[in-house]
Amino acid sequence: MADVNLHALGEEFQQLRQKSGKDLSEQDQERKQQVMNSIVEQLGLPGTPAADLLSTLGKPDEMVPLLQYDNDQQVSAQVMPGPVLDGQQAASTVRPPYYFVYYCRGKHDHYYFKIDSVKETVITSDWRH
């Protein structure tokens, strides 16, 4: 039942998303946000496969390595190139998370999904306005 509802919500979101700003009434804007809220309740949970987001919501409006306002960003140390000394193992390459961003009311109001780049699953999601 939830899959059918999620599929229907995804189709409705895609239809609302294709309307341009001037063709999108205030009622459509509100409905788009309601639909997105319902989708995020199901797909915004940690561990949700990123592929599920893409199949339901379509291609993100932005896919970025960092959000300007993310307080949880960590900068990884750069490793100098060159030989490994004393038999030490080279530091493993850290693959930082990335973000799927879906606009709701322009760039100002949007949902974002923080994606684990190794597991390709949702770490967290939130609404930004």
PDB file of C-alpha atoms in Angstrom:
ATOM      1  CA  MET A   1       0.000   0.000   0.000  1.00  0.00           C
ATOM      2  CA  ALA A   2       2.758   2.450   0.953  1.00  0.00           C
ATOM      3  CA  ASP A   3       4.636   1.704  -2.295  1.00  0.00           C
ATOM      4  CA  VAL A   4       1.548   2.489  -4.386  1.00  0.00           C
ATOM      5  CA  ASN A   5       0.962   5.713  -2.455  1.00  0.00           C
ATOM      6  CA  LEU A   6       4.628   6.678  -2.722  1.00  0.00           C
ATOM      7  CA  HIS A   7       4.584   5.996  -6.456  1.00  0.00           C
ATOM      8  CA  ALA A   8       1.468   8.173  -6.889  1.00  0.00           C
ATOM      9  CA  LEU A   9       3.026  10.952  -4.805  1.00  0.00           C
ATOM     10  CA  GLY A  10       6.195  10.757  -6.893  1.00  0.00           C
ATOM     11  CA  GLU A  11       4.209  11.107 -10.116  1.00  0.00           C
ATOM     12  CA  GLU A  12       2.284  14.073  -8.711  1.00  0.00           C
ATOM     13  CA  PHE A  13       5.517  15.725  -7.576  1.00  0.00           C
ATOM     14  CA  GLN A  14       7.019  15.255 -11.058  1.00  0.00           C
ATOM     15  CA  GLN A  15       3.954  16.873 -12.665  1.00  0.00           C
ATOM     16  CA  LEU A  16       4.038  19.843 -10.283  1.00  0.00           C
ATOM     17  CA  ARG A  17       7.782  20.160 -10.713  1.00  0.00           C
ATOM     18  CA  GLN A  18       7.503  20.515 -14.491  1.00  0.00           C
ATOM     19  CA  LYS A  19       5.338  23.625 -14.224  1.00  0.00           C
ATOM     20  CA  SER A  20       7.328  26.828 -14.392  1.00  0.00           C
ATOM     21  CA  GLY A  21       7.117  29.490 -11.692  1.00  0.00           C
ATOM     22  CA  LYS A  22       4.514  31.631 -13.457  1.00  0.00           C
ATOM     23  CA  ASP A  23       2.382  28.570 -14.319  1.00  0.00           C
ATOM     24  CA  LEU A  24       2.436  27.312 -10.727  1.00  0.00           C
ATOM     25  CA  SER A  25      -0.441  28.764  -8.698  1.00  0.00           C
ATOM     26  CA  GLU A  26      -0.240  29.338  -4.957  1.00  0.00           C
ATOM     27  CA  GLN A  27      -2.460  26.275  -4.542  1.00  0.00           C
ATOM     28  CA  ASP A  28      -0.048  24.223  -6.675  1.00  0.00           C
ATOM     29  CA  GLN A  29       2.893  25.518  -4.618  1.00  0.00           C
ATOM     30  CA  GLU A  30       1.176  24.446  -1.395  1.00  0.00           C
ATOM     31  CA  ARG A  31       0.285  21.054  -2.852  1.00  0.00           C
ATOM     32  CA  LYS A  32       3.863  20.565  -4.062  1.00  0.00           C
ATOM     33  CA  GLN A  33       5.109  21.190  -0.522  1.00  0.00           C
ATOM     34  CA  GLN A  34       2.499  18.800   0.956  1.00  0.00           C
ATOM     35  CA  VAL A  35       3.454  16.085  -1.521  1.00  0.00           C
ATOM     36  CA  MET A  36       7.138  16.605  -0.812  1.00  0.00           C
ATOM     37  CA  ASN A  37       6.502  16.444   2.959  1.00  0.00           C
ATOM     38  CA  SER A  38       4.728  13.106   2.513  1.00  0.00           C
ATOM     39  CA  ILE A  39       7.536  11.729   0.373  1.00  0.00           C
ATOM     40  CA  VAL A  40      10.238  12.909   2.803  1.00  0.00           C
ATOM     41  CA  GLU A  41       8.417  11.212   5.702  1.00  0.00           C
ATOM     42  CA  GLN A  42       8.965   7.904   3.912  1.00  0.00           C
ATOM     43  CA  LEU A  43      12.220   8.392   2.006  1.00  0.00           C
ATOM     44  CA  GLY A  44      14.087  10.887   4.188  1.00  0.00           C
ATOM     45  CA  LEU A  45      14.921   8.290   6.806  1.00  0.00           C
ATOM     46  CA  PRO A  46      18.523   7.194   7.414  1.00  0.00           C
ATOM     47  CA  GLY A  47      19.434   4.113   5.401  1.00  0.00           C
ATOM     48  CA  THR A  48      17.011   4.778   2.530  1.00  0.00           C
ATOM     49  CA  PRO A  49      18.731   3.948  -0.780  1.00  0.00           C
ATOM     50  CA  ALA A  50      19.518   7.026  -2.877  1.00  0.00           C
ATOM     51  CA  ALA A  51      18.146   5.094  -5.858  1.00  0.00           C
ATOM     52  CA  ASP A  52      14.696   5.200  -4.209  1.00  0.00           C
ATOM     53  CA  LEU A  53      14.906   8.994  -4.063  1.00  0.00           C
ATOM     54  CA  LEU A  54      15.869   9.202  -7.713  1.00  0.00           C
ATOM     55  CA  SER A  55      13.131   6.846  -8.869  1.00  0.00           C
ATOM     56  CA  THR A  56      10.474   8.735  -6.890  1.00  0.00           C
ATOM     57  CA  LEU A  57      11.594  12.364  -7.122  1.00  0.00           C
ATOM     58  CA  GLY A  58      13.636  12.289 -10.311  1.00  0.00           C
ATOM     59  CA  LYS A  59      16.959  14.009 -10.846  1.00  0.00           C
ATOM     60  CA  PRO A  60      17.756  16.507  -8.064  1.00  0.00           C
ATOM     61  CA  ASP A  61      17.732  20.215  -8.868  1.00  0.00           C
ATOM     62  CA  GLU A  62      21.250  20.269  -7.454  1.00  0.00           C
ATOM     63  CA  MET A  63      23.727  17.599  -6.457  1.00  0.00           C
ATOM     64  CA  VAL A  64      26.441  19.279  -4.419  1.00  0.00           C
ATOM     65  CA  PRO A  65      29.364  18.186  -2.242  1.00  0.00           C
ATOM     66  CA  LEU A  66      28.592  20.783   0.460  1.00  0.00           C
ATOM     67  CA  LEU A  67      25.735  22.991   1.585  1.00  0.00           C
ATOM     68  CA  GLN A  68      26.705  26.554   2.416  1.00  0.00           C
ATOM     69  CA  TYR A  69      24.822  26.411   5.723  1.00  0.00           C
ATOM     70  CA  ASP A  70      25.738  22.860   6.825  1.00  0.00           C
ATOM     71  CA  ASN A  71      27.192  23.077  10.340  1.00  0.00           C
ATOM     72  CA  ASP A  72      28.248  19.419  10.273  1.00  0.00           C
ATOM     73  CA  GLN A  73      30.839  19.788   7.518  1.00  0.00           C
ATOM     74  CA  GLN A  74      34.219  18.287   8.123  1.00  0.00           C
ATOM     75  CA  VAL A  75      37.266  19.091   6.076  1.00  0.00           C
ATOM     76  CA  SER A  76      39.420  16.076   5.400  1.00  0.00           C
ATOM     77  CA  ALA A  77      43.176  16.448   5.615  1.00  0.00           C
ATOM     78  CA  GLN A  78      45.006  16.312   2.339  1.00  0.00           C
ATOM     79  CA  VAL A  79      47.630  13.587   2.043  1.00  0.00           C
ATOM     80  CA  MET A  80      50.927  14.449   0.420  1.00  0.00           C
ATOM     81  CA  PRO A  81      51.777  12.370  -2.629  1.00  0.00           C
ATOM     82  CA  GLY A  82      54.870  10.230  -2.540  1.00  0.00           C
ATOM     83  CA  PRO A  83      56.193   6.899  -1.372  1.00  0.00           C
ATOM     84  CA  VAL A  84      54.977   5.207   1.796  1.00  0.00           C
ATOM     85  CA  LEU A  85      57.791   5.078   4.350  1.00  0.00           C
ATOM     86  CA  ASP A  86      58.543   2.383   6.936  1.00  0.00           C
ATOM     87  CA  GLY A  87      56.008  -0.050   5.500  1.00  0.00           C
ATOM     88  CA  GLN A  88      53.070   2.129   6.581  1.00  0.00           C
ATOM     89  CA  GLN A  89      49.847   1.722   4.699  1.00  0.00           C
ATOM     90  CA  ALA A  90      48.675   4.696   2.689  1.00  0.00           C
ATOM     91  CA  ALA A  91      45.787   6.543   4.256  1.00  0.00           C
ATOM     92  CA  SER A  92      42.528   5.345   2.828  1.00  0.00           C
ATOM     93  CA  THR A  93      40.718   7.872   0.718  1.00  0.00           C
ATOM     94  CA  VAL A  94      37.726   9.303   2.520  1.00  0.00           C
ATOM     95  CA  ARG A  95      34.702   9.772   0.317  1.00  0.00           C
ATOM     96  CA  PRO A  96      32.707  12.629   1.828  1.00  0.00           C
ATOM     97  CA  PRO A  97      28.912  12.696   1.659  1.00  0.00           C
ATOM     98  CA  TYR A  98      27.059  14.674  -0.985  1.00  0.00           C
ATOM     99  CA  TYR A  99      23.637  16.284  -1.121  1.00  0.00           C
ATOM    100  CA  PHE A 100      20.556  15.922  -3.293  1.00  0.00           C
ATOM    101  CA  VAL A 101      18.665  19.231  -3.276  1.00  0.00           C
ATOM    102  CA  TYR A 102      15.064  19.533  -4.478  1.00  0.00           C
ATOM    103  CA  TYR A 103      13.523  22.996  -4.773  1.00  0.00           C
ATOM    104  CA  CYS A 104      10.048  23.569  -3.488  1.00  0.00           C
ATOM    105  CA  ARG A 105       9.573  27.326  -3.808  1.00  0.00           C
ATOM    106  CA  GLY A 106      12.643  28.312  -5.728  1.00  0.00           C
ATOM    107  CA  LYS A 107      16.134  27.929  -4.329  1.00  0.00           C
ATOM    108  CA  HIS A 108      15.168  29.557  -1.045  1.00  0.00           C
ATOM    109  CA  ASP A 109      12.765  26.794   0.092  1.00  0.00           C
ATOM    110  CA  HIS A 110      14.059  23.309  -0.561  1.00  0.00           C
ATOM    111  CA  TYR A 111      14.565  19.834   0.815  1.00  0.00           C
ATOM    112  CA  TYR A 112      17.973  18.290   0.989  1.00  0.00           C
ATOM    113  CA  PHE A 113      19.108  14.722   1.474  1.00  0.00           C
ATOM    114  CA  LYS A 114      22.623  14.067   2.772  1.00  0.00           C
ATOM    115  CA  ILE A 115      23.846  10.927   1.006  1.00  0.00           C
ATOM    116  CA  ASP A 116      26.568   8.541   2.174  1.00  0.00           C
ATOM    117  CA  SER A 117      28.815   8.322  -0.884  1.00  0.00           C
ATOM    118  CA  VAL A 118      30.024   4.806  -0.057  1.00  0.00           C
ATOM    119  CA  LYS A 119      26.736   3.122   0.866  1.00  0.00           C
ATOM    120  CA  GLU A 120      24.646   5.432  -1.362  1.00  0.00           C
ATOM    121  CA  THR A 121      22.009   5.773   1.347  1.00  0.00           C
ATOM    122  CA  VAL A 122      20.395   8.714   3.122  1.00  0.00           C
ATOM    123  CA  ILE A 123      22.241   9.929   6.216  1.00  0.00           C
ATOM    124  CA  THR A 124      19.770  12.687   7.024  1.00  0.00           C
ATOM    125  CA  SER A 125      17.259  14.969   5.347  1.00  0.00           C
ATOM    126  CA  ASP A 126      15.705  18.296   6.191  1.00  0.00           C
ATOM    127  CA  TRP A 127      13.651  21.222   4.968  1.00  0.00           C
ATOM    128  CA  ARG A 128      15.423  24.526   4.446  1.00  0.00           C
ATOM    129  CA  HIS A 129      13.451  27.757   4.221  1.00  0.00           C
TER     130      HIS A 129
END
